[in-house]
Structure formats: structure tokens, C-alpha cells
Amino acid sequence: DGGITQSPKYLFRKEGQNVTLSCEQNLNHDAMYWYRQDPGQGLRLIYYSQIVNDFQKGDIAEGYSVSREKKESFPLTVTSAQKNPTAFYLCASTRGGLYGYTFGSGTRLTVV
Amino acid sequence: AQSVAQPEDQVNVAEGNPLTVKCTYSVSGNPYLFWYVQYPNRGLQFLLKYITGDNLVKGSYGFEAEFNKSQTSFHLKKPSALVSDSALYFCAVIQGSNYQLIWGAGTKLIIKP
């Protein structure tokens, strides 16, 4: 079955450490997105990519980086510059047009 | 710019009663509207969308939404609530030629037995 896989489900980061969250899709979707969600809050866009080898900053890109070397993959790195990284991270993709998004099941990142 | 408002942070409903989760929008041009649901520690799941046609849209899990152009609203409804409907609900609208979704802040729906 097609879908989006995010890994790991839970991730713990030490202070000053970079960590990378994985997002893989087998839906043949062109566009992919990363969102951050704080407890009980809405979605805030971190980065998005509409095509391989191209991506744009969202509303809260500072302290994060991404790459899009393959259509299927859109990993997110949370760098040490992100001072408050504890949150739930969601990856989504779309074939574009009026189809809406498909979401992964999320990664919960905690700073220890 | 397109925007979506969900005026209620939380909605409480007794099991078996009808429920409504409100959403209003502001767009230039035709509105393309979506509802998603999020259960705890999960990703968002698509419920339904309005693109064109009938103003009453039916979706998953018995939910429906009514598009009202004059009131710029797209409220989510269900005739009889279940405890299992308790979740976080998001309304969204498509913006721009890249078809990016703009999200409301979300409404927490609590169904009490």
C-alpha cells in the first residue's frame, strides 16, 4: 500500500546535537512538506519542496535544514541552532492540484 | 491572502447529540476547502473536501460539511456524536497556484458519554 513513512516515531536529542528525521513516500507525489506541532496547537510550516533538488522556507525555518535529492525522500535535520526543538513533527505530501495532503504518522522529538 | 478561522478552541458535546465544528474562510476566487482529523500522537487524516457542486459534502466516519458562500463558512457536522469522534479537527483552504494548504488553528472536539 502507498503511503508516507516517518521514522523514528520517538527521538531524543541531547543539547547541542543535530538530529535527522526521516520522511519517505511511495505515492509518487511531487510536493512534500514538514510541519511542527506543539502540544494542543496547530500546524506551522517549516520547509516544503515541490520538486527534486528544490525547496523553500516556511514560516519557522530557522534552526532546521532539509534536502530533496530523491522524489521519495525529504529528510529534516533539526540543528543545534533550534533552541526549542521539543515538538511533534509531521511530514506530508501531495500530488498537487486539488487532492489535498497525505500525512505520515509523525515523529515526537524530545530534548533531554 | 487566503486564511481560515476556527473560532472555537474546544467543543464539548454529549454522546448521541449532533455536533458542529465551525470554520470560516477568506479567499480571493473560488474556495477549495478541506477538513482533516487528528487522533492523539497520530498524523492528520483526510475527512472531506469541497471543490465545486453540491453545498453539502459527505465524508468519512459519517461526517459532512456544509459550504455556505454568503457566510464564507464550511462547518463540519455529524448528526449523532460518538465518543470515538473525540479528536483535533483542522479546516484548511488551498492557496495559490502551487495548491498549498493554509490551515486553521484546530478545534478540539470532546464527546462525553
Tab-separated table of C-alpha atoms in Angstrom:
chain	number	residue	atom	x	y	z
A	1	ASP	CA	0.000	0.000	0.000
A	2	GLY	CA	1.175	3.500	-0.745
A	3	GLY	CA	1.827	5.961	1.987
A	4	ILE	CA	4.255	8.103	3.912
A	5	THR	CA	6.627	6.634	6.466
A	6	GLN	CA	8.191	8.768	9.157
A	7	SER	CA	10.943	7.435	11.361
A	8	PRO	CA	11.713	7.179	14.123
A	9	LYS	CA	8.418	7.508	15.974
A	10	TYR	CA	10.211	8.836	19.070
A	11	LEU	CA	13.559	10.623	19.131
A	12	PHE	CA	15.598	12.050	21.962
A	13	ARG	CA	18.168	14.757	21.399
A	14	LYS	CA	20.873	15.992	23.692
A	15	GLU	CA	21.636	19.669	23.942
A	16	GLY	CA	23.844	20.863	21.076
A	17	GLN	CA	23.207	17.797	18.933
A	18	ASN	CA	21.905	17.666	15.383
A	19	VAL	CA	19.277	15.048	14.596
A	20	THR	CA	17.663	13.978	11.340
A	21	LEU	CA	14.051	12.937	10.916
A	22	SER	CA	13.237	10.659	8.020
A	23	CYS	CA	10.268	11.007	5.654
A	24	GLU	CA	9.776	8.580	2.774
A	25	GLN	CA	6.794	8.312	0.426
A	26	ASN	CA	5.911	5.803	-2.274
A	27	LEU	CA	2.947	7.739	-3.631
A	28	ASN	CA	4.880	9.313	-6.492
A	29	HIS	CA	3.936	12.737	-5.119
A	30	ASP	CA	5.918	15.734	-6.300
A	31	ALA	CA	5.405	18.056	-3.321
A	32	MET	CA	6.438	17.350	0.264
A	33	TYR	CA	6.100	19.357	3.473
A	34	TRP	CA	7.413	19.453	7.021
A	35	TYR	CA	5.276	20.810	9.857
A	36	ARG	CA	5.902	21.371	13.516
A	37	GLN	CA	3.088	20.897	16.041
A	38	ASP	CA	3.343	21.941	19.673
A	39	PRO	CA	1.003	20.432	22.303
A	40	GLY	CA	-2.608	21.273	21.592
A	41	GLN	CA	-1.570	23.642	18.842
A	42	GLY	CA	-1.962	23.923	15.106
A	43	LEU	CA	0.495	23.233	12.315
A	44	ARG	CA	3.412	25.504	11.493
A	45	LEU	CA	5.202	25.054	8.182
A	46	ILE	CA	8.958	24.521	8.405
A	47	TYR	CA	10.025	23.729	4.829
A	48	TYR	CA	8.443	22.484	1.642
A	49	SER	CA	9.629	21.106	-1.655
A	50	GLN	CA	7.680	20.998	-4.890
A	51	ILE	CA	10.304	19.252	-6.974
A	52	VAL	CA	13.523	17.310	-6.570
A	53	ASN	CA	16.589	19.437	-5.746
A	54	ASP	CA	14.462	22.434	-4.808
A	55	PHE	CA	12.893	23.540	-1.522
A	56	GLN	CA	11.587	26.690	0.141
A	57	LYS	CA	11.490	28.004	3.676
A	58	GLY	CA	8.206	28.017	5.503
A	59	ASP	CA	7.168	30.187	8.420
A	60	ILE	CA	9.603	28.772	11.017
A	61	ALA	CA	12.663	27.538	9.070
A	62	GLU	CA	15.310	28.893	11.455
A	63	GLY	CA	17.277	26.097	13.079
A	64	TYR	CA	16.151	23.497	10.547
A	65	SER	CA	17.521	22.217	7.247
A	66	VAL	CA	16.236	19.864	4.552
A	67	SER	CA	17.313	18.160	1.365
A	68	ARG	CA	15.396	16.711	-1.575
A	69	GLU	CA	17.802	14.545	-3.526
A	70	LYS	CA	15.174	11.962	-4.421
A	71	LYS	CA	11.470	12.316	-5.143
A	72	GLU	CA	10.639	9.775	-2.464
A	73	SER	CA	12.635	11.291	0.374
A	74	PHE	CA	12.544	14.599	2.260
A	75	PRO	CA	14.624	14.380	5.468
A	76	LEU	CA	14.536	17.148	8.061
A	77	THR	CA	17.568	17.996	10.200
A	78	VAL	CA	16.984	19.759	13.486
A	79	THR	CA	20.201	21.605	14.188
A	80	SER	CA	21.688	22.819	17.450
A	81	ALA	CA	20.614	26.318	16.415
A	82	GLN	CA	16.989	25.357	17.094
A	83	LYS	CA	16.672	26.354	20.738
A	84	ASN	CA	13.324	24.767	21.499
A	85	PRO	CA	13.037	21.663	19.321
A	86	THR	CA	10.762	19.579	21.543
A	87	ALA	CA	7.633	19.061	19.438
A	88	PHE	CA	5.711	16.687	17.221
A	89	TYR	CA	6.928	16.762	13.610
A	90	LEU	CA	4.679	15.862	10.697
A	91	CYS	CA	5.606	15.170	7.113
A	92	ALA	CA	3.053	15.414	4.293
A	93	SER	CA	2.961	15.032	0.546
A	94	THR	CA	0.598	15.801	-2.302
A	95	ARG	CA	0.286	15.043	-5.983
A	96	GLY	CA	-0.758	18.670	-6.344
A	97	GLY	CA	-3.898	20.177	-7.671
A	98	LEU	CA	-6.996	19.809	-5.521
A	99	TYR	CA	-6.162	16.432	-3.991
A	100	GLY	CA	-5.117	17.620	-0.561
A	101	TYR	CA	-2.299	16.168	1.511
A	102	THR	CA	-1.365	12.728	2.813
A	103	PHE	CA	0.348	12.733	6.204
A	104	GLY	CA	2.839	10.492	7.903
A	105	SER	CA	2.249	9.334	11.472
A	106	GLY	CA	4.716	11.806	12.944
A	107	THR	CA	7.928	11.893	14.963
A	108	ARG	CA	7.948	13.115	18.545
A	109	LEU	CA	11.256	14.809	19.332
A	110	THR	CA	12.274	15.457	22.913
A	111	VAL	CA	15.357	17.285	24.158
A	112	VAL	CA	16.955	15.590	27.151
B	1	ALA	CA	-4.105	36.340	1.190
B	2	GLN	CA	-6.196	33.276	1.891
B	3	SER	CA	-6.974	32.477	5.515
B	4	VAL	CA	-9.030	30.102	7.620
B	5	ALA	CA	-10.503	30.697	11.067
B	6	GLN	CA	-11.735	28.131	13.537
B	7	PRO	CA	-13.350	30.294	16.207
B	8	GLU	CA	-13.649	27.604	18.884
B	9	ASP	CA	-10.603	26.110	20.593
B	10	GLN	CA	-12.768	23.357	22.050
B	11	VAL	CA	-16.249	21.965	21.509
B	12	ASN	CA	-17.970	19.721	24.055
B	13	VAL	CA	-20.867	17.508	23.008
B	14	ALA	CA	-22.760	14.705	24.713
B	15	GLU	CA	-22.682	11.330	23.003
B	16	GLY	CA	-25.653	10.900	20.679
B	17	ASN	CA	-26.161	14.638	20.182
B	18	PRO	CA	-25.459	16.414	16.901
B	19	LEU	CA	-22.111	18.158	16.631
B	20	THR	CA	-20.859	21.162	14.694
B	21	VAL	CA	-17.277	22.356	14.355
B	22	LYS	CA	-17.075	25.808	12.811
B	23	CYS	CA	-14.820	27.085	10.063
B	24	THR	CA	-14.861	30.371	8.166
B	25	TYR	CA	-12.619	31.326	5.306
B	26	SER	CA	-11.319	34.307	3.380
B	27	VAL	CA	-10.180	33.731	-0.187
B	28	SER	CA	-9.899	35.530	-3.469
B	29	GLY	CA	-11.509	33.455	-6.156
B	30	ASN	CA	-13.149	30.058	-5.737
B	31	PRO	CA	-12.661	28.412	-2.342
B	32	TYR	CA	-11.324	24.877	-2.162
B	33	LEU	CA	-11.878	23.669	1.405
B	34	PHE	CA	-10.809	20.634	3.406
B	35	TRP	CA	-11.411	19.019	6.794
B	36	TYR	CA	-8.857	16.754	8.488
B	37	VAL	CA	-8.936	14.902	11.805
B	38	GLN	CA	-6.009	14.119	14.120
B	39	TYR	CA	-6.133	11.498	16.845
B	40	PRO	CA	-3.567	11.728	19.682
B	41	ASN	CA	0.026	11.144	18.587
B	42	ARG	CA	-1.031	10.479	15.002
B	43	GLY	CA	-0.818	12.217	11.666
B	44	LEU	CA	-3.757	14.020	10.123
B	45	GLN	CA	-6.384	12.049	8.221
B	46	PHE	CA	-8.486	13.438	5.386
B	47	LEU	CA	-12.226	13.662	6.139
B	48	LEU	CA	-13.766	15.535	3.221
B	49	LYS	CA	-13.352	18.389	0.787
B	50	TYR	CA	-15.403	20.915	-1.153
B	51	ILE	CA	-14.276	21.756	-4.645
B	52	THR	CA	-17.488	22.527	-6.523
B	53	GLY	CA	-21.064	21.340	-6.849
B	54	ASP	CA	-23.428	20.345	-4.055
B	55	ASN	CA	-23.045	22.525	-0.969
B	56	LEU	CA	-23.429	19.526	1.350
B	57	VAL	CA	-20.368	17.330	1.209
B	58	LYS	CA	-20.291	13.877	2.771
B	59	GLY	CA	-17.099	12.360	4.081
B	60	SER	CA	-15.577	9.645	6.211
B	61	TYR	CA	-16.908	8.325	9.557
B	62	GLY	CA	-20.385	9.830	8.992
B	63	PHE	CA	-19.179	13.420	8.876
B	64	GLU	CA	-20.493	16.025	6.486
B	65	ALA	CA	-19.816	19.691	5.876
B	66	GLU	CA	-21.958	22.471	4.548
B	67	PHE	CA	-20.446	25.060	2.250
B	68	ASN	CA	-22.109	28.468	2.589
B	69	LYS	CA	-20.764	31.033	0.164
B	70	SER	CA	-22.703	34.005	1.533
B	71	GLN	CA	-21.451	33.373	5.063
B	72	THR	CA	-18.000	32.196	3.881
B	73	SER	CA	-18.329	29.166	6.107
B	74	PHE	CA	-17.603	25.457	5.867
B	75	HIS	CA	-18.854	23.945	9.122
B	76	LEU	CA	-18.271	20.280	9.905
B	77	LYS	CA	-21.286	18.356	11.175
B	78	LYS	CA	-22.388	14.938	12.340
B	79	PRO	CA	-25.959	14.013	13.290
B	80	SER	CA	-25.055	11.794	16.258
B	81	ALA	CA	-21.705	12.068	18.023
B	82	LEU	CA	-19.661	9.103	19.205
B	83	VAL	CA	-17.091	9.093	21.999
B	84	SER	CA	-14.602	7.895	19.382
B	85	ASP	CA	-15.101	11.168	17.467
B	86	SER	CA	-13.086	12.925	20.180
B	87	ALA	CA	-10.042	14.349	18.387
B	88	LEU	CA	-8.492	17.508	16.982
B	89	TYR	CA	-10.132	18.819	13.805
B	90	PHE	CA	-8.487	21.077	11.248
B	91	CYS	CA	-10.053	23.122	8.477
B	92	ALA	CA	-7.877	24.162	5.525
B	93	VAL	CA	-8.107	26.113	2.282
B	94	ILE	CA	-5.988	25.881	-0.841
B	95	GLN	CA	-3.894	28.927	-1.599
B	96	GLY	CA	-2.218	29.984	-4.785
B	97	SER	CA	-1.173	28.286	-7.962
B	98	ASN	CA	1.028	25.817	-6.059
B	99	TYR	CA	-2.089	24.442	-4.298
B	100	GLN	CA	-0.577	24.779	-0.837
B	101	LEU	CA	-2.968	24.219	2.077
B	102	ILE	CA	-3.468	27.007	4.607
B	103	TRP	CA	-4.539	25.626	7.974
B	104	GLY	CA	-6.866	26.772	10.703
B	105	ALA	CA	-5.651	26.580	14.301
B	106	GLY	CA	-7.636	23.431	15.025
B	107	THR	CA	-10.625	22.657	17.263
B	108	LYS	CA	-10.525	20.043	19.977
B	109	LEU	CA	-13.733	18.034	19.981
B	110	ILE	CA	-14.653	16.249	23.196
B	111	ILE	CA	-17.559	13.815	23.195
B	112	LYS	CA	-18.754	12.895	26.685
B	113	PRO	CA	-20.528	9.595	27.381
